[in-house]
mmCIF file of C-alpha atoms in Angstrom:
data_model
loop_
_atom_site.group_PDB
_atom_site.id
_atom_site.type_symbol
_atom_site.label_atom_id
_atom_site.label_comp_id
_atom_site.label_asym_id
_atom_site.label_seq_id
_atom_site.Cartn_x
_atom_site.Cartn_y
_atom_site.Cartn_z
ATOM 1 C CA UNK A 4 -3.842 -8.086 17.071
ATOM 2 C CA UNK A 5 -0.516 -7.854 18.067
ATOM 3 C CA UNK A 6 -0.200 -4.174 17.553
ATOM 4 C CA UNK A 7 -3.560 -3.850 19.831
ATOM 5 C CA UNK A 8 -1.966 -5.746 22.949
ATOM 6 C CA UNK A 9 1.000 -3.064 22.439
ATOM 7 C CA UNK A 10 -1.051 0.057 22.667
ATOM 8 C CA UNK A 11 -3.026 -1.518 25.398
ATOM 9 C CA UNK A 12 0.006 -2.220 27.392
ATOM 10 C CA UNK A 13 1.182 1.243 26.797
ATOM 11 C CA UNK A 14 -1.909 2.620 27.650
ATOM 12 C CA UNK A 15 -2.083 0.434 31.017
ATOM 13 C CA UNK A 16 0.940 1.653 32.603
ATOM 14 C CA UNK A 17 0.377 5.217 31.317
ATOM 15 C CA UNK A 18 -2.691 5.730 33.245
ATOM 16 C CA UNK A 19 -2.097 3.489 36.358
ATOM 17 C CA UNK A 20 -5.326 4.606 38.208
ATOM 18 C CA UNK A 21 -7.572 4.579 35.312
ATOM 19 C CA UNK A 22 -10.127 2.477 36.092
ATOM 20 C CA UNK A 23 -11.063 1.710 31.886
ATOM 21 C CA UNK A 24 -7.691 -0.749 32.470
ATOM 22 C CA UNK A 25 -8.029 -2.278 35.882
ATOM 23 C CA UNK A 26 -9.523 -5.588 36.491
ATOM 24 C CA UNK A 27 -10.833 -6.151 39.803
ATOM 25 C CA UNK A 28 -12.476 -3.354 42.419
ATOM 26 C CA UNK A 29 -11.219 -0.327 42.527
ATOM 27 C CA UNK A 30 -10.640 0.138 46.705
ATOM 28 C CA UNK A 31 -7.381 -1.756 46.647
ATOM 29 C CA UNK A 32 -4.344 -0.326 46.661
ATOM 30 C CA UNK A 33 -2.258 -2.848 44.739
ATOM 31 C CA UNK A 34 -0.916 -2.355 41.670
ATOM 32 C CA UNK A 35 -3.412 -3.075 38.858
ATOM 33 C CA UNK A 36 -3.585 -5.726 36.811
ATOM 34 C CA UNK A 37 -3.892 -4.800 32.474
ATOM 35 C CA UNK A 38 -6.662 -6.978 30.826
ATOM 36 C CA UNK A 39 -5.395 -8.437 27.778
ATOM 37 C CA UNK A 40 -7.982 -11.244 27.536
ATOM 38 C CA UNK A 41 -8.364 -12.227 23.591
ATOM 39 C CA UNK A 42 -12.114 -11.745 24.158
ATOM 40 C CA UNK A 43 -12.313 -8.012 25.240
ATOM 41 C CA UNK A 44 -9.364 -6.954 22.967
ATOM 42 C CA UNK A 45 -11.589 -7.821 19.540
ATOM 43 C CA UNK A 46 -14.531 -6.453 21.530
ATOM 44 C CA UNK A 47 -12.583 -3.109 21.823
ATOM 45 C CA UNK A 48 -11.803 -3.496 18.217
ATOM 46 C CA UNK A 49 -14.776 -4.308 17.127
ATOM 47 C CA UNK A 50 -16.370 -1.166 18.431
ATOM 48 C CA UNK A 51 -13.247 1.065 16.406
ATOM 49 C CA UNK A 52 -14.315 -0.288 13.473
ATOM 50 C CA UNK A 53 -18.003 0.258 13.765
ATOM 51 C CA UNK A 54 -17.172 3.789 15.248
ATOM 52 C CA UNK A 55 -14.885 4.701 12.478
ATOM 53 C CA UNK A 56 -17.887 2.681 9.570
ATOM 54 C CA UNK A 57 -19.796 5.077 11.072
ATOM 55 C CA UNK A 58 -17.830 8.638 10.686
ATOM 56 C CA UNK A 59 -17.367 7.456 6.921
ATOM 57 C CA UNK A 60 -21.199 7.308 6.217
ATOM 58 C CA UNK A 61 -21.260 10.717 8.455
ATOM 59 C CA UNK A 62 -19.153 12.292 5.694
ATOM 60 C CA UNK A 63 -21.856 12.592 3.090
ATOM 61 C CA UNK A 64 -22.832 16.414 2.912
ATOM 62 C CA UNK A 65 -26.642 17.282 2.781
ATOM 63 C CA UNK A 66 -27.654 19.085 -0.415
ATOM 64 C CA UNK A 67 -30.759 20.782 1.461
ATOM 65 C CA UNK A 68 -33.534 22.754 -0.641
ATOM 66 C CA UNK A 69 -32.192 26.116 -0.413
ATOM 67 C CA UNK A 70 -28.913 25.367 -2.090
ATOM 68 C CA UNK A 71 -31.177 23.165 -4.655
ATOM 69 C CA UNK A 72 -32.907 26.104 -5.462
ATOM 70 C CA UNK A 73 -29.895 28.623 -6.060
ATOM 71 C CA UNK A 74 -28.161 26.202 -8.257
ATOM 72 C CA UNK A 75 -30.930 25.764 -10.589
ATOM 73 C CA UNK A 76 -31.422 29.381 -10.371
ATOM 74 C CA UNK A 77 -27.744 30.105 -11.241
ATOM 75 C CA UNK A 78 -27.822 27.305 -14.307
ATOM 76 C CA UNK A 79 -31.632 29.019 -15.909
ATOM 77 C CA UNK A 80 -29.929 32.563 -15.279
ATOM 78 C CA UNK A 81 -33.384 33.160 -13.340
ATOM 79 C CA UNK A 82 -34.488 34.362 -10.049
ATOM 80 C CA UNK A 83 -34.377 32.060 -6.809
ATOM 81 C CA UNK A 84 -38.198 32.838 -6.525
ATOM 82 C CA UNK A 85 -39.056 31.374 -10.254
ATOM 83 C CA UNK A 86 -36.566 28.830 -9.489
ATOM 84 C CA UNK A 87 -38.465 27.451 -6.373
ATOM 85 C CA UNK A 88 -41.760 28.044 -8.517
ATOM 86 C CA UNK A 89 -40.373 25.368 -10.888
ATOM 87 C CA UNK A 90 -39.425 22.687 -8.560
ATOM 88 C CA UNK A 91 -42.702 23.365 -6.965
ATOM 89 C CA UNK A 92 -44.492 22.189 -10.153
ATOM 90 C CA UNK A 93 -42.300 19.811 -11.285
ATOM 91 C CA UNK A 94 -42.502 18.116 -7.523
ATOM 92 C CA UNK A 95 -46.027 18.341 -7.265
ATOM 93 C CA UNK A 96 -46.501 16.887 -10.703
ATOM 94 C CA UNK A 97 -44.799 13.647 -10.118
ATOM 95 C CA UNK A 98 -46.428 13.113 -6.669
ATOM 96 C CA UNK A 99 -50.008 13.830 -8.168
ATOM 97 C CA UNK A 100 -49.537 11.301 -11.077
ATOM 98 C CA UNK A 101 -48.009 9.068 -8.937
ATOM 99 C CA UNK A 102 -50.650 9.052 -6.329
ATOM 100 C CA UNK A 103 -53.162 8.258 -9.295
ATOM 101 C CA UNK A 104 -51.266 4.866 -9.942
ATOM 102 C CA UNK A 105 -49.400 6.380 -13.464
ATOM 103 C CA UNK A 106 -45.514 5.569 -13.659
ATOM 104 C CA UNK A 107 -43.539 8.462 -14.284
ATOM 105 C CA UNK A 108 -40.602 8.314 -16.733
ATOM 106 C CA UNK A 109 -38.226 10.685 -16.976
ATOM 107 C CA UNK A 110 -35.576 9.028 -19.450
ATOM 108 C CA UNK A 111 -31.508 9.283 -18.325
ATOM 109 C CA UNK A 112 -32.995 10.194 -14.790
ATOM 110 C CA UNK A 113 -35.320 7.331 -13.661
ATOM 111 C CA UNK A 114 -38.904 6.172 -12.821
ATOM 112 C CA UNK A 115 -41.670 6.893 -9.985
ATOM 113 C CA UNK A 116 -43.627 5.029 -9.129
ATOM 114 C CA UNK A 117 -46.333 3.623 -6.714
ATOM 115 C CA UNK A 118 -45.600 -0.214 -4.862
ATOM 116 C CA UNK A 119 -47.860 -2.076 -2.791
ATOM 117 C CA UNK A 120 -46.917 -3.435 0.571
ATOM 118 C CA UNK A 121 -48.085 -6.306 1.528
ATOM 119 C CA UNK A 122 -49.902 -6.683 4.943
ATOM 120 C CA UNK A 123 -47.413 -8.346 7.588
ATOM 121 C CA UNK A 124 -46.849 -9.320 11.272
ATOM 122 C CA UNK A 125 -44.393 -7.121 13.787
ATOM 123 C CA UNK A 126 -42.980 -6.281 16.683
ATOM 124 C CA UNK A 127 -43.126 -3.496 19.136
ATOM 125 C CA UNK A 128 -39.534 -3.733 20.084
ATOM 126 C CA UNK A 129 -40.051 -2.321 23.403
ATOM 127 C CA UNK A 130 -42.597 -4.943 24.824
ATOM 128 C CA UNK A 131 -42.129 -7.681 22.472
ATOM 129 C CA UNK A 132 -45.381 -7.468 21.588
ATOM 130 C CA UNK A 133 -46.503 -8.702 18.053
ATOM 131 C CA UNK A 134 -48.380 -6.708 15.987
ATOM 132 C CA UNK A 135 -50.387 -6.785 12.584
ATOM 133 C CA UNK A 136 -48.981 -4.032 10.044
ATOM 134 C CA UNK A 137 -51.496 -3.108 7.451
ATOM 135 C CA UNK A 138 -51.002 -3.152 3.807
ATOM 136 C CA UNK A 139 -50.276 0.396 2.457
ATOM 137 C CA UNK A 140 -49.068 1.897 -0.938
ATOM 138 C CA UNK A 141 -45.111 3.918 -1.081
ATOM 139 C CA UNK A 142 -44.025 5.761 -3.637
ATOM 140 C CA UNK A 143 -40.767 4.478 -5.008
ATOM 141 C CA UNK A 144 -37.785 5.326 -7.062
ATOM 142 C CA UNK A 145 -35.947 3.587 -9.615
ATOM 143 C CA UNK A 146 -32.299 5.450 -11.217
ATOM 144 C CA UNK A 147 -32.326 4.615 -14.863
ATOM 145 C CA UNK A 148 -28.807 3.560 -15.896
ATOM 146 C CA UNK A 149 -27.541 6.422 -17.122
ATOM 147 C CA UNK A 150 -27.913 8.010 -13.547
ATOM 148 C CA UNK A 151 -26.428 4.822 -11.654
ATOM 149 C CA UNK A 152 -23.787 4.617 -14.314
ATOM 150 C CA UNK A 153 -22.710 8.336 -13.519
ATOM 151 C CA UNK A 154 -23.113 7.610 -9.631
ATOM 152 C CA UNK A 155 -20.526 5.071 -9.953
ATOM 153 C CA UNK A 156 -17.842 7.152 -12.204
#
């Protein structure tokens, strides 16, 4: 806290005209006056830490389909083309059997499978308005241990 009240003072008399540091309008002349109310100092803190919460969970680095593909490619010694072929299947098999209500296992990897949503009320957060959401069906996912185990090595 301390350290804060430092860099703001530094940062006060560094940039006398800035108006981000003066308190009170801006067509006086006077010299201005540095805010170091308790209030807008963990405010301005507050917002650094969600700022900087939010460039860690930016880090994470897509693994899009095309690189997917090549890897698996690479680790069959196969082409890209009977690479995609095989996710292909293997994608549309688990969404077809799931769609049909079945539970698909795949053991050290996890489990699909379809969950039903219950019907519920809501609101359109632009008018306030409430509304009734229907009940619907979502597929689901469920790492076995193995994966969540190797996730957290």
């Amino acid at each position: 806290m301390r350290l804060s009240l430092v860099i703001m003072a530094i940062l006060g008399f560094a940039i006398q005209n800035s108006e981000a540091f003066v308190k009170g309008s801006s067509t006086t002349r006077s010299r201005p006056q540095l805010s170091t109310s308790n209030t807008e100092l963990y405010a301005a803190a507050k917002k650094t830490a969600k700022k900087k919460a939010a460039s860690k969970k930016a880090e994470v680095e897509t693994f899009r389909k095309p690189q997917f593909i090549a890897e698996v490619a690479e680790r069959l010694d196969t082409t890209k083309v009977e690479a995609e072929a095989v996710l292909a299947a293997v994608l549309d098999t688990i969404s077809d059997n799931v769609v049909d209500g079945k539970k698909v296992n795949l053991p050290g990897f996890g489990t699909f499978q379809l969950r039903f949503r219950a019907a519920r009320k809501g609101r359109n957060p632009q008018t306030g308005e409430e509304l009734d959401i229907k009940a619907s069906y979502s597929p689901g996912f469920t790492a076995s241990k193995a994966f969540k185990e190797k996730a957290n090595e």
